[in-house]
PDB file of C-alpha atoms in Angstrom:
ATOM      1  CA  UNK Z   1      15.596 188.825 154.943  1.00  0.00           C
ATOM      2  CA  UNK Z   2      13.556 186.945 152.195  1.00  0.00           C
ATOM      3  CA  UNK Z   3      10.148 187.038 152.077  1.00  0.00           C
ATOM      4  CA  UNK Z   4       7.143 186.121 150.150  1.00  0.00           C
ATOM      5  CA  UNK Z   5       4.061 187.584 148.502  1.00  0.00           C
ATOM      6  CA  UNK Z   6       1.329 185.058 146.956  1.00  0.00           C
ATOM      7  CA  UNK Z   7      -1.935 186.091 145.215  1.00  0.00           C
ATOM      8  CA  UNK Z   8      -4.176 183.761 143.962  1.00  0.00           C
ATOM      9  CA  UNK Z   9      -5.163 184.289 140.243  1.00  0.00           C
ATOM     10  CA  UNK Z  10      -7.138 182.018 137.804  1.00  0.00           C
ATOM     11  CA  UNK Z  11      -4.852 180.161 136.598  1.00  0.00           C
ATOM     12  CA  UNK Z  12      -2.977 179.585 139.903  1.00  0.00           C
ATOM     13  CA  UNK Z  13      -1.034 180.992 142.394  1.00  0.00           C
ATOM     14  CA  UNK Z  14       1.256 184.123 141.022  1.00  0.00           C
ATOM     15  CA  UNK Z  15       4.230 184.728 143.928  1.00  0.00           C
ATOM     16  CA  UNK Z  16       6.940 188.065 144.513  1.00  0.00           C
ATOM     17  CA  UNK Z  17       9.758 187.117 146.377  1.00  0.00           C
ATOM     18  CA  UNK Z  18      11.688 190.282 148.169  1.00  0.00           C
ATOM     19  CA  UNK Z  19      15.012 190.313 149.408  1.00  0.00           C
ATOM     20  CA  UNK Z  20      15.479 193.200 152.178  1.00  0.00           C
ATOM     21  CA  UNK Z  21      12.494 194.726 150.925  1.00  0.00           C
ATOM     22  CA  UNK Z  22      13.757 194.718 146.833  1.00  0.00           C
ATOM     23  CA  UNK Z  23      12.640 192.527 144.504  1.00  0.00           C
ATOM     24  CA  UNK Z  24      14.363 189.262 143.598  1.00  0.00           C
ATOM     25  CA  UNK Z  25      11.994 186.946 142.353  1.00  0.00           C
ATOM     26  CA  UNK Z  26       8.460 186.466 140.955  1.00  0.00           C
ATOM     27  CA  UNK Z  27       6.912 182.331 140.522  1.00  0.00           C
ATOM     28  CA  UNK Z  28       3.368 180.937 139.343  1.00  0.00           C
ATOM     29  CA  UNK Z  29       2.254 177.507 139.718  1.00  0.00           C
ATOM     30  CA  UNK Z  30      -0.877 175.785 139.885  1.00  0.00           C
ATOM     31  CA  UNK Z  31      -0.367 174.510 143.470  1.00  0.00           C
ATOM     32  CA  UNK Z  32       0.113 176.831 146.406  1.00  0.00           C
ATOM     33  CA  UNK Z  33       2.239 173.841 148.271  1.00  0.00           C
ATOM     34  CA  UNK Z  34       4.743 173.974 145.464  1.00  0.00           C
ATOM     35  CA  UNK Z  35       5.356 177.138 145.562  1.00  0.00           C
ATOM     36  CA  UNK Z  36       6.065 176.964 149.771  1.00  0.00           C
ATOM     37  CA  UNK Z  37       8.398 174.318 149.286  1.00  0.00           C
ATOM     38  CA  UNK Z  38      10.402 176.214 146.263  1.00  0.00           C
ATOM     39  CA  UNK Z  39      10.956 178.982 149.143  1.00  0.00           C
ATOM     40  CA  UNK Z  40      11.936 177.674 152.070  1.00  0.00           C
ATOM     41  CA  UNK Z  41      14.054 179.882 152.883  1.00  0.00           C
ATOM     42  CA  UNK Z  42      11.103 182.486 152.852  1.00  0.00           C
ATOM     43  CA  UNK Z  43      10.852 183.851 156.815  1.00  0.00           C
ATOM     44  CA  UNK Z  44       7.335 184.889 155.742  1.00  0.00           C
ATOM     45  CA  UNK Z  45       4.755 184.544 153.559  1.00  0.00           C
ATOM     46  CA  UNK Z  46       1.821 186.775 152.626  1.00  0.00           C
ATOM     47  CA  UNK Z  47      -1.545 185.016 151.341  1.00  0.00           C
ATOM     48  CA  UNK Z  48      -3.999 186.797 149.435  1.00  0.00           C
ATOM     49  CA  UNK Z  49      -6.381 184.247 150.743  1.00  0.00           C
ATOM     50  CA  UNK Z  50      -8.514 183.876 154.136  1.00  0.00           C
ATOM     51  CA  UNK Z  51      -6.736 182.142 156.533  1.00  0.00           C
ATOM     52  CA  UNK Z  52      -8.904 181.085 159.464  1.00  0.00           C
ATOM     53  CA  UNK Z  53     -12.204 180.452 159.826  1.00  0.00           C
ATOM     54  CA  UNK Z  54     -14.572 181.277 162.684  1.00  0.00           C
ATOM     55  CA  UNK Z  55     -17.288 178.807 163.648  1.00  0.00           C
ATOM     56  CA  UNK Z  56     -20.691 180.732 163.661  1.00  0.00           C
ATOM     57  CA  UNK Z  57     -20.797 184.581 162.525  1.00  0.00           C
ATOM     58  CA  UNK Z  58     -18.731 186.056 160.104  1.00  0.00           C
ATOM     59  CA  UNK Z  59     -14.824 187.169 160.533  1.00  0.00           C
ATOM     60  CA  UNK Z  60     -14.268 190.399 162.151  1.00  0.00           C
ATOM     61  CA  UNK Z  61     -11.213 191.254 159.623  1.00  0.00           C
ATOM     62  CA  UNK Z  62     -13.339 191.441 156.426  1.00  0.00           C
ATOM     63  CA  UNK Z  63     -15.956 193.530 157.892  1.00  0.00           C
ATOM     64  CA  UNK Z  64     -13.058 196.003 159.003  1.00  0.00           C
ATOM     65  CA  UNK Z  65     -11.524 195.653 155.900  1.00  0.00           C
ATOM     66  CA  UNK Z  66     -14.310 196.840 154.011  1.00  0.00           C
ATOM     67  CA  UNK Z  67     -14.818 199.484 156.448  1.00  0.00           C
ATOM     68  CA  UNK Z  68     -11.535 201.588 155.259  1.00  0.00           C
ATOM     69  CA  UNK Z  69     -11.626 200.104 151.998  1.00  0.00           C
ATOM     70  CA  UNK Z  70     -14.263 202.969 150.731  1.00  0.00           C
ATOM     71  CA  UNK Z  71     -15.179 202.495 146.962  1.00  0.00           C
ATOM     72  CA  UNK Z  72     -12.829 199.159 146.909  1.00  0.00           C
ATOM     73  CA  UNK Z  73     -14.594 197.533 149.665  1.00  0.00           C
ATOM     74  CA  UNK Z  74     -16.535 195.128 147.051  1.00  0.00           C
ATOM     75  CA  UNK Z  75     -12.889 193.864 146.827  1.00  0.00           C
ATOM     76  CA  UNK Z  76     -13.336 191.969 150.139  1.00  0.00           C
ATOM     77  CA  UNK Z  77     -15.694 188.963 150.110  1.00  0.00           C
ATOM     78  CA  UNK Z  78     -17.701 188.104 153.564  1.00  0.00           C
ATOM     79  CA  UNK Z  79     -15.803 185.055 155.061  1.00  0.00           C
ATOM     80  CA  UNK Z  80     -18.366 182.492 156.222  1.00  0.00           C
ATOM     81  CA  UNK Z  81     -18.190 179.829 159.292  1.00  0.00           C
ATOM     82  CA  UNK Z  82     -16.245 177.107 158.819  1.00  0.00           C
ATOM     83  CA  UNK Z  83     -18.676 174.722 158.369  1.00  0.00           C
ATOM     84  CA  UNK Z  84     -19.641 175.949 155.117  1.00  0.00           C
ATOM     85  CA  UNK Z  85     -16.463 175.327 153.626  1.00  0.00           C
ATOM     86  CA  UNK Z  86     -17.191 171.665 154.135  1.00  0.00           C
ATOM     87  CA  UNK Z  87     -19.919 171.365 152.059  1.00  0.00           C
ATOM     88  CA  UNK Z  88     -19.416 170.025 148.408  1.00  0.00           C
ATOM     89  CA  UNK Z  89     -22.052 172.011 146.574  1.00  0.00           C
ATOM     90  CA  UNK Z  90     -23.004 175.857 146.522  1.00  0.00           C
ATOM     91  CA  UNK Z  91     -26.524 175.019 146.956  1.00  0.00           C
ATOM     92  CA  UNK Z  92     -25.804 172.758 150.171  1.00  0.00           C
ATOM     93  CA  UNK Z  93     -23.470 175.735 151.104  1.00  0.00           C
ATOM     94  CA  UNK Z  94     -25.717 178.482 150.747  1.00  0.00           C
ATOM     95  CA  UNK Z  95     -28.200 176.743 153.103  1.00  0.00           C
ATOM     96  CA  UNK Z  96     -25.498 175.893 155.151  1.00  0.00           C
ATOM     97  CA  UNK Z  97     -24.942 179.337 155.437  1.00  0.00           C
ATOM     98  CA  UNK Z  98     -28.198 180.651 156.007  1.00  0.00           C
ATOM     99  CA  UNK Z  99     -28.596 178.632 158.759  1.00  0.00           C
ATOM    100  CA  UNK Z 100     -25.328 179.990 160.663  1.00  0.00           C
ATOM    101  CA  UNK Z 101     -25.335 183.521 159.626  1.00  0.00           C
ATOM    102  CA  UNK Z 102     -28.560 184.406 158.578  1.00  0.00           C
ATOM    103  CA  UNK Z 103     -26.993 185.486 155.384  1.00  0.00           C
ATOM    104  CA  UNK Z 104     -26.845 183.573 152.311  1.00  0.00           C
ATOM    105  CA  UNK Z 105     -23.813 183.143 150.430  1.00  0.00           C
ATOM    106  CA  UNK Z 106     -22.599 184.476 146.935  1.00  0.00           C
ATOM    107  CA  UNK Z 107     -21.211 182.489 144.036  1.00  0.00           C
ATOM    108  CA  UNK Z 108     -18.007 184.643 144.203  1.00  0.00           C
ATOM    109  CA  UNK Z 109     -17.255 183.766 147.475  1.00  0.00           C
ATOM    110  CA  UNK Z 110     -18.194 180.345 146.894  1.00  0.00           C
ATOM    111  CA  UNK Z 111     -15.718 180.803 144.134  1.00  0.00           C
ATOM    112  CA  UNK Z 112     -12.594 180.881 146.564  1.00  0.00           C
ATOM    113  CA  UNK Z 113     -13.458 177.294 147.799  1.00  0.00           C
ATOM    114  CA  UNK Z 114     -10.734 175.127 146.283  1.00  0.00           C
ATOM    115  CA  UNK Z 115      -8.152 177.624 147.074  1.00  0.00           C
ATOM    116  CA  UNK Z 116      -9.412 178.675 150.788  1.00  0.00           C
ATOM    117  CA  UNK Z 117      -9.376 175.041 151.314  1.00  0.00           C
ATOM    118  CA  UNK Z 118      -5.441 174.234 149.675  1.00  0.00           C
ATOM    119  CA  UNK Z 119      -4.569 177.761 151.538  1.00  0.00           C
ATOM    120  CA  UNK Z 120      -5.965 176.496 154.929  1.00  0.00           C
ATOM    121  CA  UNK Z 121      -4.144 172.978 154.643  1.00  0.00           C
ATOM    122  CA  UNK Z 122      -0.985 175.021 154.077  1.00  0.00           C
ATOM    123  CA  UNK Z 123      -1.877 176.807 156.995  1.00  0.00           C
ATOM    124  CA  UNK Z 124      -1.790 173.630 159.350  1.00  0.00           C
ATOM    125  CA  UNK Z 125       1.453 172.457 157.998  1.00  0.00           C
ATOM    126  CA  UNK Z 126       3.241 175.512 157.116  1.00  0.00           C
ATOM    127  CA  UNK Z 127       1.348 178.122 160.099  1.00  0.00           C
ATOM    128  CA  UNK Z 128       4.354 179.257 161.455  1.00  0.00           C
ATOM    129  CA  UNK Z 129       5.717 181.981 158.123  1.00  0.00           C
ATOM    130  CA  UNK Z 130       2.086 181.966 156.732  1.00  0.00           C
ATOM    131  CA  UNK Z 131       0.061 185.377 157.140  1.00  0.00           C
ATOM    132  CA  UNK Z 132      -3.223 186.151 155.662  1.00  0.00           C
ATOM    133  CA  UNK Z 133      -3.690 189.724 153.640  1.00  0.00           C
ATOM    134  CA  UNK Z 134      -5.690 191.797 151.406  1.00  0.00           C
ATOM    135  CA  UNK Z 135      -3.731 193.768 148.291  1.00  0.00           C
ATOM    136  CA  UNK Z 136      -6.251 196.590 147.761  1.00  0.00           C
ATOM    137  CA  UNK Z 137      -5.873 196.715 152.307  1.00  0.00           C
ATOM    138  CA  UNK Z 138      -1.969 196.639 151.484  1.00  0.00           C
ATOM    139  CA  UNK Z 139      -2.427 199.471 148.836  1.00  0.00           C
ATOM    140  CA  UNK Z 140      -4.315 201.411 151.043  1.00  0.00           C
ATOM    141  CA  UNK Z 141      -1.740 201.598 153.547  1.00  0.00           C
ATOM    142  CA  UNK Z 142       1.212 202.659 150.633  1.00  0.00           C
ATOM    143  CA  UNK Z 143      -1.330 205.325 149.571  1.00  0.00           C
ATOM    144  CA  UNK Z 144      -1.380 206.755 153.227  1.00  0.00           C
ATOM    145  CA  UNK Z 145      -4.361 204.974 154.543  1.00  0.00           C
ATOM    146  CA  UNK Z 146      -6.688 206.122 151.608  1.00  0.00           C
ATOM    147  CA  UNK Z 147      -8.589 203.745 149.555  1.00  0.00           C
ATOM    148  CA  UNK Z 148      -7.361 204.015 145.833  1.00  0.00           C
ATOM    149  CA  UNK Z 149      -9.883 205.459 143.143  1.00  0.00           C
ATOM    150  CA  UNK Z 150      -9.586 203.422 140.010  1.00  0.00           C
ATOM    151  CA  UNK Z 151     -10.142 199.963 140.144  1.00  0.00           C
ATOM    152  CA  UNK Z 152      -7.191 197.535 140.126  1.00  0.00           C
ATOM    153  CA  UNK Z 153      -8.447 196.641 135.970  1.00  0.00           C
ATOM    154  CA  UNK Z 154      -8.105 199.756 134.651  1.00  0.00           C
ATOM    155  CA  UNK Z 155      -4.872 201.229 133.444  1.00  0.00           C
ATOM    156  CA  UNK Z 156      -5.085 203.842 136.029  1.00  0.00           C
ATOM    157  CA  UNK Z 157      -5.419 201.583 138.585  1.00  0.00           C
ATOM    158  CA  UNK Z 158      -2.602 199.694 137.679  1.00  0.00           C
ATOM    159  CA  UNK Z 159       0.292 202.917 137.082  1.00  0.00           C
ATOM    160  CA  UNK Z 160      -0.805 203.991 140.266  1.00  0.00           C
ATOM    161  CA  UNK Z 161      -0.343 200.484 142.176  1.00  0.00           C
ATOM    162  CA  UNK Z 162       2.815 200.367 140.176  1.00  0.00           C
ATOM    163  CA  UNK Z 163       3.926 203.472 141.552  1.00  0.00           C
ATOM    164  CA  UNK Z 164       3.415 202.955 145.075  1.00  0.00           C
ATOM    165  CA  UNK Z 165       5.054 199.454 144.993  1.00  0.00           C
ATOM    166  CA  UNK Z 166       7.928 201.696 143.299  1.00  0.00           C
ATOM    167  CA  UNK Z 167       7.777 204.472 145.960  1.00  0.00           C
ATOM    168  CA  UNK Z 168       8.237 201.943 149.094  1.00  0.00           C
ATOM    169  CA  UNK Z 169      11.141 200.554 147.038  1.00  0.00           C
ATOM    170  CA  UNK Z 170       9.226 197.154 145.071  1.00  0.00           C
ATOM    171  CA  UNK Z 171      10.258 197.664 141.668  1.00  0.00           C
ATOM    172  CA  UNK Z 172       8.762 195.176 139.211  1.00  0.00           C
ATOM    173  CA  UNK Z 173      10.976 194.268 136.209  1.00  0.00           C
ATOM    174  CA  UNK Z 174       9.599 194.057 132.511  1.00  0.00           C
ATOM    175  CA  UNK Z 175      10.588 190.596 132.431  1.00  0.00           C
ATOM    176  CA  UNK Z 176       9.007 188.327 135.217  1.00  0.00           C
ATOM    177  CA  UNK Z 177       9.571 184.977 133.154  1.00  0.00           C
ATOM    178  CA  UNK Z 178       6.317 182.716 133.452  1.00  0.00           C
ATOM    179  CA  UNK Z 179       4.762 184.680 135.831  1.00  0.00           C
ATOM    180  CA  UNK Z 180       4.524 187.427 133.366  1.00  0.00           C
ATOM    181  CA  UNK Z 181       1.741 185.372 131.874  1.00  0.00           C
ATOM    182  CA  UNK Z 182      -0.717 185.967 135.009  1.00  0.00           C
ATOM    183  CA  UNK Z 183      -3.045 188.858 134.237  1.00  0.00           C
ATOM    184  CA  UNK Z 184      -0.985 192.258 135.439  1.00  0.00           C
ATOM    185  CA  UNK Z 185      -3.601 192.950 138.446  1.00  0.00           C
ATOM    186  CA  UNK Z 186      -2.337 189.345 140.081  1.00  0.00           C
ATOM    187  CA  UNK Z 187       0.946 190.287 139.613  1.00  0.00           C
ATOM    188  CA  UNK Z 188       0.612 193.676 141.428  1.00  0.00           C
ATOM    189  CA  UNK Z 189      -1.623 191.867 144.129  1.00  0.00           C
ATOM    190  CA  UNK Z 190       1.456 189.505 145.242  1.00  0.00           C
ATOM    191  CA  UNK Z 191       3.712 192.199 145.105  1.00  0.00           C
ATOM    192  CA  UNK Z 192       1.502 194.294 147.343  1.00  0.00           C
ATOM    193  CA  UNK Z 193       1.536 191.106 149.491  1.00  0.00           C
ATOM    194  CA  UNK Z 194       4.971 191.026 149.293  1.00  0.00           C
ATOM    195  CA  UNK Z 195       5.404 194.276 150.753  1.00  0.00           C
ATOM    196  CA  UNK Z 196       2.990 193.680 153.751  1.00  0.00           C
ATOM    197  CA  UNK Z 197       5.125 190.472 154.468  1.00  0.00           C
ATOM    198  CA  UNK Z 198       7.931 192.322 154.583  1.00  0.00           C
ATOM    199  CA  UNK Z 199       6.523 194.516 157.411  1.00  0.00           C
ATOM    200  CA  UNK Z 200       5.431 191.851 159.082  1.00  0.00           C
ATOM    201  CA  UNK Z 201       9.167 190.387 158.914  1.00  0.00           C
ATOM    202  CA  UNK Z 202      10.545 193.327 160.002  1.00  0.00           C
ATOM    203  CA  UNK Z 203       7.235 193.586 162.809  1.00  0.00           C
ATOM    204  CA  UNK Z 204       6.317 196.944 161.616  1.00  0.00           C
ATOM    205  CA  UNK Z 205       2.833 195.671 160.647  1.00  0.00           C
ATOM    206  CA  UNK Z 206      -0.782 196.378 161.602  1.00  0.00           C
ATOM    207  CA  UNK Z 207      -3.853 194.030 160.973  1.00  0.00           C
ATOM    208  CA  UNK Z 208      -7.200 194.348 161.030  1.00  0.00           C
ATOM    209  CA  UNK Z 209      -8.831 193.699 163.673  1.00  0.00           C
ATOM    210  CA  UNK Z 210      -6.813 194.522 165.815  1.00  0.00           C
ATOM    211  CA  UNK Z 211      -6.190 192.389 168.257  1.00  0.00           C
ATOM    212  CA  UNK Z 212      -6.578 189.670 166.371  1.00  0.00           C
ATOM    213  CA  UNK Z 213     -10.021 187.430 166.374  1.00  0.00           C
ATOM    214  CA  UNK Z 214      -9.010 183.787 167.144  1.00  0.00           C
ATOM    215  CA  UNK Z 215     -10.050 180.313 166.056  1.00  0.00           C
ATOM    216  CA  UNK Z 216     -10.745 177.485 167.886  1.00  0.00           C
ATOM    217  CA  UNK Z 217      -7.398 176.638 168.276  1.00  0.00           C
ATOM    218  CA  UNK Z 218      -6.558 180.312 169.508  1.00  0.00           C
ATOM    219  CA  UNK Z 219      -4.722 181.148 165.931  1.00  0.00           C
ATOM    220  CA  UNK Z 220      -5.107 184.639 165.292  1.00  0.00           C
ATOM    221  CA  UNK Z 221      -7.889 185.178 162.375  1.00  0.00           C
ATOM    222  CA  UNK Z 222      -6.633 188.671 160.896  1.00  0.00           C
ATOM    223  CA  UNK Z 223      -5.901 191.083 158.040  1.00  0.00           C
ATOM    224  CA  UNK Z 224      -1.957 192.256 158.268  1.00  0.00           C
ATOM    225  CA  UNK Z 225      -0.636 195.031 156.276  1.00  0.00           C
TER     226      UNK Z 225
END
């Protein structure tokens, strides 16, 4: 059973590849679509991206993420209506925002538009294997549904992460060729992912919420971990 985990960092996409729940592989590339068709033979793949967008309101899964997320919950960004997404500016998207939420909307979200967009166009050609998740959600559920105490920066955060990827058996090598260059938080985050997509693989997930929202097209809009 192969599987993927993808996180998006700053320079790209950073990607863990398990095999039967050990690792086997880590990638980076600047394009998410290369990296799908390098690993076809992936059954699933995690995103570290929001996949899904509603069209008025905001999406049920990051409010519920950032419900059990405690002191990490600034991790999660507020997912706005689709229609925002379609604007070209922040300014235009911001009003755009306002106008269906009530809510304006932050530069960092506003931030994720390039990828949310190459994520989402992924996610009408290559649906069927992709799944959206959250690392620090993932993390959570390795530390026993508890929200982790150091921030995913800091060297504590990162030994601990490292240590309950270890624990449930996702042991990162030294040595993860050009994907080693990503900053060590991405790195963590797709194996994280990786780990939730092997659940998923396996179907001994959970999402958030749960059931799934849906979109228009009656795709499930969700959180798995």
């Amino acid at each position: 059973m192969v599987i993927l985990g993808v996180d998006a960092c700053k320079q790209g996409w950073v990607a863990v590849e398990l095999s039967d729940g050990a690792y086997t592989d880590a990638q980076f590339s600047n394009d998410l679509r290369d990296i799908l068709d390098a690993t076809l033979r992936a059954e699933v793949v995690a995103v570290d991206m929001p996949l899904g967008l509603v069209s008025h309101g905001w999406r049920k899964a990051d409010t519920e993420a950032k419900a059990v997320l405690g002191p990490r919950a600034n991790s999660v960004f507020r997912v706005p209506p689709q229609q925002v997404w379609l604007e070209n500016h922040y300014e235009a998207a911001n009003r755009r925002c306002q106008e269906l939420t009530g809510s304006g909307l932050s530069q960092q979200t506003w931030g994720l538009a390039a990828k949310l967009r190459a994520a989402n166009e992924c996610l009408e050609s290559d649906g069927g294997r992709l799944y959206e998740v959250h690392p620090e959600v993932s993390f959570w559920a390795l530390n026993g549904k508890a929200p982790l105490p150091h921030k995913k920066t800091s060297w504590e955060g990162q030994m601990t992460r490292r240590a309950l990827l270890r624990k449930a058996g996702v042991v990162l090598p030294d040595d993860l060729g050009l994907a080693g260059r990503v900053p060590p938080d991405d790195v963590l985050d797709a194996a994280a992912a990786a780990w939730s997509a092997h659940r998923i693989a396996k179907q001994d997930a959970f999402c958030l919420p749960d059931p799934p929202q849906l979109d228009r097209r009656g795709r499930p809009i969700a959180i798995w971990y």
